[in-house]
Amino acid sequence: MDNQSNKVTLVQFPAMFGLPNVSPFCMKVETFMRMAGIPYEIKEEVNTTKAPKKKFPYIIHNGQKIPDSSFVLDYLSREYCIDFNSHLSIQDQAVSRAFQRLFEENLFWVVAYSRWFEDHNWKVIKEAFFSTLPPILKGFLPNQIKKDLEAKLKAQGIGRHSKEEIYDIGLKDLRAIIDQLGAKPFFMGDRVSQIDATAYAFISNILLPEFQSPMDELSKTAENLRNYCDRMQNLYFPELLAKQEEPEMIGV
Ligand SMILES: N[C@@H](CCC(=O)N[C@@H](CS)C(=O)NCC(=O)O)C(=O)O
């Protein structure tokens, strides 16, 4: 059987809040597979301890486990002979790479801080991620994971700043994203390219109405970000749009 006839299994957190995933890294991989038309199935899991690098996402393909969203995109691009960047100039490929690092290595940590360390968002996280746990686990697991994250934020560096400084960093990143997108349909121009998988995953996570932060305040005022997410959703996750438009069932 050739590689392309074997479905890819994407192992990731369960979907919630009407988004493909609240982990932008998981959503990036699924978006990429939709962009490329790669057949896949999803295996939802919550426990990362058995993942190859103890993080989600990872994929399983032909019996092989491949962790890390960027290595997954490299692997899939090779296996399925895909190059979403072939139309970009060398300079645009460099800009695209720099934005990828901005989203994934910098802005990600601001988003993580805001979700786990702001009172309103922490309540949302606890309810969404942990409410179905047995009472004995519910008593300590959320706080344990939060403590682990605090250590990671410190190790990364962002956790050593004040709240104002953290949001100053996040807002400057977001301003650069808004300006780079401008009035273009896709992040690097008229045609979709690989960075769109990352950009869409991060921007739509920041726009999630369930979480509040100065970044979501700024992004709500940026029409180009909302239009961009609608465009990507229409193209690659049209079933989510249909769900949003379903009439509410009252009194059932
Ligand atoms: N560089 C990794 C980052 C993945 C990542 O940070 N995943 C987070 C969820 S957004 C995770 O699984 N965290 C669990 C943990 O750190 O224990 C990638 O691109 O896949």
Short mmCIF file of N, CA and C in Angstrom, two decimals, residues 61-164:
data_model
loop_
_atom_site.label_atom_id
_atom_site.label_comp_id
_atom_site.label_asym_id
_atom_site.label_seq_id
_atom_site.Cartn_x
_atom_site.Cartn_y
_atom_site.Cartn_z
N HIS A 61 1.41 7.85 11.17
CA HIS A 61 1.27 7.56 9.75
C HIS A 61 2.14 6.35 9.42
N ASN A 62 1.54 5.37 8.79
CA ASN A 62 2.26 4.13 8.48
C ASN A 62 2.97 3.56 9.71
N GLY A 63 2.28 3.61 10.84
CA GLY A 63 2.82 3.03 12.07
C GLY A 63 3.88 3.88 12.75
N GLN A 64 4.17 5.05 12.16
CA GLN A 64 5.22 5.90 12.72
C GLN A 64 4.58 7.09 13.46
N LYS A 65 5.11 7.43 14.63
CA LYS A 65 4.58 8.60 15.36
C LYS A 65 5.48 9.80 15.08
N ILE A 66 4.88 10.90 14.65
CA ILE A 66 5.68 12.10 14.36
C ILE A 66 5.16 13.25 15.21
N PRO A 67 5.98 13.70 16.18
CA PRO A 67 5.55 14.82 17.02
C PRO A 67 6.05 16.16 16.51
N ASP A 68 5.44 17.21 17.02
CA ASP A 68 5.78 18.62 16.77
C ASP A 68 5.16 19.10 15.46
N SER A 69 4.31 20.12 15.59
CA SER A 69 3.54 20.58 14.43
C SER A 69 4.42 20.94 13.23
N SER A 70 5.58 21.53 13.48
CA SER A 70 6.41 21.94 12.32
C SER A 70 7.05 20.73 11.65
N PHE A 71 7.50 19.77 12.46
CA PHE A 71 8.06 18.55 11.87
C PHE A 71 6.96 17.76 11.14
N VAL A 72 5.74 17.84 11.69
CA VAL A 72 4.62 17.17 11.02
C VAL A 72 4.38 17.79 9.65
N LEU A 73 4.40 19.13 9.58
CA LEU A 73 4.17 19.78 8.28
C LEU A 73 5.30 19.45 7.29
N ASP A 74 6.53 19.39 7.81
CA ASP A 74 7.66 19.01 6.94
C ASP A 74 7.45 17.59 6.41
N TYR A 75 7.08 16.69 7.33
CA TYR A 75 6.89 15.29 6.96
C TYR A 75 5.77 15.15 5.91
N LEU A 76 4.63 15.80 6.19
CA LEU A 76 3.50 15.67 5.26
C LEU A 76 3.82 16.30 3.91
N SER A 77 4.56 17.40 3.93
CA SER A 77 4.93 18.05 2.67
C SER A 77 5.78 17.11 1.82
N ARG A 78 6.68 16.39 2.49
CA ARG A 78 7.52 15.42 1.76
C ARG A 78 6.68 14.25 1.25
N GLU A 79 5.88 13.67 2.17
CA GLU A 79 5.12 12.46 1.82
C GLU A 79 4.12 12.72 0.70
N TYR A 80 3.49 13.89 0.73
CA TYR A 80 2.42 14.18 -0.23
C TYR A 80 2.87 15.15 -1.32
N CYS A 81 4.19 15.38 -1.40
CA CYS A 81 4.76 16.28 -2.42
C CYS A 81 4.02 17.61 -2.49
N ILE A 82 3.99 18.30 -1.35
CA ILE A 82 3.27 19.58 -1.28
C ILE A 82 4.28 20.68 -1.00
N ASP A 83 4.12 21.79 -1.70
CA ASP A 83 4.91 22.97 -1.33
C ASP A 83 4.01 24.19 -1.46
N PHE A 84 3.50 24.63 -0.32
CA PHE A 84 2.58 25.77 -0.34
C PHE A 84 3.32 27.10 -0.51
N ASN A 85 4.66 27.04 -0.47
CA ASN A 85 5.43 28.30 -0.54
C ASN A 85 6.15 28.49 -1.87
N SER A 86 5.90 27.60 -2.83
CA SER A 86 6.70 27.66 -4.06
C SER A 86 6.50 28.97 -4.82
N HIS A 87 5.36 29.62 -4.62
CA HIS A 87 5.12 30.87 -5.36
C HIS A 87 5.70 32.09 -4.63
N LEU A 88 6.23 31.89 -3.41
CA LEU A 88 6.74 33.04 -2.65
C LEU A 88 8.19 33.33 -3.03
N SER A 89 8.53 34.62 -3.03
CA SER A 89 9.93 35.00 -3.26
C SER A 89 10.75 34.54 -2.05
N ILE A 90 12.08 34.53 -2.21
CA ILE A 90 12.96 34.16 -1.09
C ILE A 90 12.72 35.09 0.10
N GLN A 91 12.53 36.40 -0.20
CA GLN A 91 12.31 37.37 0.88
C GLN A 91 11.00 37.07 1.60
N ASP A 92 9.95 36.77 0.82
CA ASP A 92 8.66 36.47 1.46
C ASP A 92 8.71 35.18 2.26
N GLN A 93 9.52 34.23 1.79
CA GLN A 93 9.67 33.00 2.59
C GLN A 93 10.36 33.32 3.91
N ALA A 94 11.30 34.27 3.87
CA ALA A 94 11.99 34.65 5.10
C ALA A 94 11.03 35.37 6.06
N VAL A 95 10.22 36.28 5.51
CA VAL A 95 9.24 37.00 6.34
C VAL A 95 8.26 36.01 6.97
N SER A 96 7.86 35.06 6.15
CA SER A 96 6.91 34.05 6.59
C SER A 96 7.50 33.23 7.75
N ARG A 97 8.76 32.88 7.61
CA ARG A 97 9.44 32.12 8.67
C ARG A 97 9.53 32.94 9.96
N ALA A 98 9.83 34.24 9.80
CA ALA A 98 9.96 35.10 10.99
C ALA A 98 8.60 35.23 11.69
N PHE A 99 7.51 35.36 10.93
CA PHE A 99 6.18 35.44 11.55
C PHE A 99 5.80 34.12 12.22
N GLN A 100 6.22 33.02 11.60
CA GLN A 100 5.90 31.73 12.23
C GLN A 100 6.52 31.68 13.63
N ARG A 101 7.77 32.14 13.74
CA ARG A 101 8.43 32.12 15.05
C ARG A 101 7.76 33.11 16.00
N LEU A 102 7.30 34.24 15.46
CA LEU A 102 6.60 35.22 16.31
C LEU A 102 5.34 34.58 16.91
N PHE A 103 4.54 33.92 16.05
CA PHE A 103 3.32 33.28 16.54
C PHE A 103 3.65 32.19 17.56
N GLU A 104 4.58 31.30 17.18
CA GLU A 104 4.73 30.04 17.91
C GLU A 104 5.68 30.14 19.10
N GLU A 105 6.67 31.02 19.01
CA GLU A 105 7.67 31.06 20.09
C GLU A 105 7.51 32.28 20.99
N ASN A 106 6.72 33.23 20.58
CA ASN A 106 6.56 34.43 21.42
C ASN A 106 5.10 34.65 21.81
N LEU A 107 4.27 34.91 20.80
CA LEU A 107 2.86 35.21 21.10
C LEU A 107 2.18 34.05 21.82
N PHE A 108 2.56 32.83 21.49
CA PHE A 108 1.97 31.66 22.16
C PHE A 108 2.04 31.79 23.68
N TRP A 109 3.18 32.26 24.19
CA TRP A 109 3.37 32.31 25.64
C TRP A 109 2.53 33.41 26.27
N VAL A 110 2.28 34.48 25.51
CA VAL A 110 1.41 35.54 26.02
C VAL A 110 -0.02 35.01 26.11
N VAL A 111 -0.43 34.26 25.07
CA VAL A 111 -1.77 33.67 25.07
C VAL A 111 -1.90 32.67 26.23
N ALA A 112 -0.87 31.86 26.43
CA ALA A 112 -0.91 30.87 27.52
C ALA A 112 -1.03 31.58 28.87
N TYR A 113 -0.24 32.65 29.04
CA TYR A 113 -0.32 33.43 30.29
C TYR A 113 -1.74 33.94 30.49
N SER A 114 -2.28 34.53 29.43
CA SER A 114 -3.60 35.16 29.57
C SER A 114 -4.69 34.12 29.86
N ARG A 115 -4.60 32.95 29.27
CA ARG A 115 -5.63 31.93 29.51
C ARG A 115 -5.58 31.34 30.91
N TRP A 116 -4.37 31.16 31.41
CA TRP A 116 -4.24 30.44 32.69
C TRP A 116 -4.08 31.34 33.90
N PHE A 117 -3.70 32.61 33.69
CA PHE A 117 -3.39 33.44 34.86
C PHE A 117 -4.29 34.67 35.01
N GLU A 118 -5.28 34.79 34.16
CA GLU A 118 -6.28 35.84 34.34
C GLU A 118 -7.51 35.17 34.97
N ASP A 119 -8.06 35.78 36.03
CA ASP A 119 -9.12 35.10 36.79
C ASP A 119 -10.28 34.64 35.91
N HIS A 120 -10.76 35.55 35.04
CA HIS A 120 -11.92 35.19 34.20
C HIS A 120 -11.59 33.98 33.33
N ASN A 121 -10.43 34.03 32.69
CA ASN A 121 -10.06 32.96 31.75
C ASN A 121 -9.76 31.65 32.48
N TRP A 122 -9.18 31.76 33.65
CA TRP A 122 -8.87 30.56 34.45
C TRP A 122 -10.15 29.81 34.80
N LYS A 123 -11.22 30.58 35.12
CA LYS A 123 -12.52 29.93 35.40
C LYS A 123 -12.99 29.17 34.17
N VAL A 124 -12.85 29.80 32.99
CA VAL A 124 -13.28 29.16 31.73
C VAL A 124 -12.46 27.88 31.51
N ILE A 125 -11.16 27.96 31.70
CA ILE A 125 -10.27 26.81 31.51
C ILE A 125 -10.68 25.67 32.45
N LYS A 126 -10.87 26.02 33.73
CA LYS A 126 -11.20 24.98 34.71
C LYS A 126 -12.48 24.25 34.34
N GLU A 127 -13.48 25.05 33.93
CA GLU A 127 -14.77 24.46 33.56
C GLU A 127 -14.63 23.60 32.29
N ALA A 128 -13.95 24.15 31.28
CA ALA A 128 -13.88 23.46 29.99
C ALA A 128 -12.98 22.23 30.03
N PHE A 129 -11.86 22.32 30.72
CA PHE A 129 -10.87 21.23 30.67
C PHE A 129 -11.04 20.21 31.80
N PHE A 130 -11.51 20.67 32.95
CA PHE A 130 -11.41 19.77 34.11
C PHE A 130 -12.74 19.43 34.79
N SER A 131 -13.85 20.01 34.33
CA SER A 131 -15.08 19.84 35.11
C SER A 131 -15.56 18.38 35.17
N THR A 132 -15.16 17.57 34.19
CA THR A 132 -15.67 16.19 34.19
C THR A 132 -14.73 15.22 34.92
N LEU A 133 -13.66 15.74 35.49
CA LEU A 133 -12.72 14.86 36.20
C LEU A 133 -13.36 14.34 37.49
N PRO A 134 -12.96 13.15 37.93
CA PRO A 134 -13.43 12.70 39.23
C PRO A 134 -12.96 13.68 40.32
N PRO A 135 -13.77 13.87 41.40
CA PRO A 135 -13.46 14.90 42.41
C PRO A 135 -12.04 14.82 42.93
N ILE A 136 -11.51 13.61 43.11
CA ILE A 136 -10.16 13.50 43.70
C ILE A 136 -9.10 14.15 42.79
N LEU A 137 -9.28 13.97 41.46
CA LEU A 137 -8.33 14.58 40.51
C LEU A 137 -8.59 16.08 40.38
N LYS A 138 -9.91 16.41 40.37
CA LYS A 138 -10.28 17.82 40.21
C LYS A 138 -9.68 18.68 41.32
N GLY A 139 -9.49 18.05 42.48
CA GLY A 139 -8.97 18.78 43.64
C GLY A 139 -7.55 19.26 43.46
N PHE A 140 -6.74 18.54 42.69
CA PHE A 140 -5.33 18.98 42.60
C PHE A 140 -4.80 19.16 41.18
N LEU A 141 -5.37 18.41 40.20
CA LEU A 141 -4.76 18.42 38.86
C LEU A 141 -4.71 19.81 38.19
N PRO A 142 -5.85 20.56 38.18
CA PRO A 142 -5.79 21.87 37.52
C PRO A 142 -4.68 22.76 38.11
N ASN A 143 -4.56 22.77 39.46
CA ASN A 143 -3.53 23.62 40.08
C ASN A 143 -2.12 23.10 39.80
N GLN A 144 -2.00 21.77 39.71
CA GLN A 144 -0.69 21.19 39.41
C GLN A 144 -0.23 21.61 38.00
N ILE A 145 -1.18 21.50 37.03
CA ILE A 145 -0.85 21.85 35.64
C ILE A 145 -0.53 23.36 35.55
N LYS A 146 -1.30 24.14 36.32
CA LYS A 146 -1.06 25.59 36.32
C LYS A 146 0.34 25.90 36.88
N LYS A 147 0.72 25.17 37.94
CA LYS A 147 2.06 25.38 38.54
C LYS A 147 3.16 25.00 37.55
N ASP A 148 2.94 23.88 36.84
CA ASP A 148 3.92 23.45 35.83
C ASP A 148 4.06 24.53 34.75
N LEU A 149 2.91 25.08 34.35
CA LEU A 149 2.94 26.11 33.30
C LEU A 149 3.68 27.36 33.79
N GLU A 150 3.46 27.70 35.06
CA GLU A 150 4.15 28.86 35.63
C GLU A 150 5.67 28.68 35.51
N ALA A 151 6.11 27.45 35.79
CA ALA A 151 7.56 27.17 35.70
C ALA A 151 8.03 27.29 34.24
N LYS A 152 7.19 26.82 33.31
CA LYS A 152 7.57 26.90 31.88
C LYS A 152 7.64 28.36 31.43
N LEU A 153 6.68 29.18 31.90
CA LEU A 153 6.67 30.59 31.51
C LEU A 153 7.92 31.30 32.06
N LYS A 154 8.32 30.91 33.27
CA LYS A 154 9.55 31.48 33.86
C LYS A 154 10.77 31.05 33.06
N ALA A 155 10.80 29.74 32.71
CA ALA A 155 11.96 29.21 31.98
C ALA A 155 12.05 29.87 30.60
N GLN A 156 10.91 30.08 29.97
CA GLN A 156 10.91 30.71 28.65
C GLN A 156 11.35 32.17 28.76
N GLY A 157 10.98 32.79 29.89
CA GLY A 157 11.40 34.18 30.11
C GLY A 157 10.23 35.12 30.30
N ILE A 158 9.14 34.85 29.59
CA ILE A 158 8.01 35.79 29.63
C ILE A 158 7.40 35.87 31.03
N GLY A 159 7.49 34.75 31.75
CA GLY A 159 6.92 34.70 33.10
C GLY A 159 7.67 35.53 34.11
N ARG A 160 8.76 36.16 33.71
CA ARG A 160 9.52 37.02 34.64
C ARG A 160 9.06 38.47 34.54
N HIS A 161 8.18 38.75 33.53
CA HIS A 161 7.73 40.13 33.32
C HIS A 161 6.45 40.40 34.10
N SER A 162 6.14 41.72 34.26
CA SER A 162 4.86 42.08 34.88
C SER A 162 3.76 41.83 33.85
N LYS A 163 2.52 41.81 34.36
CA LYS A 163 1.37 41.62 33.47
C LYS A 163 1.36 42.69 32.36
N GLU A 164 1.63 43.94 32.74
CA GLU A 164 1.62 45.03 31.75
C GLU A 164 2.68 44.79 30.68
#
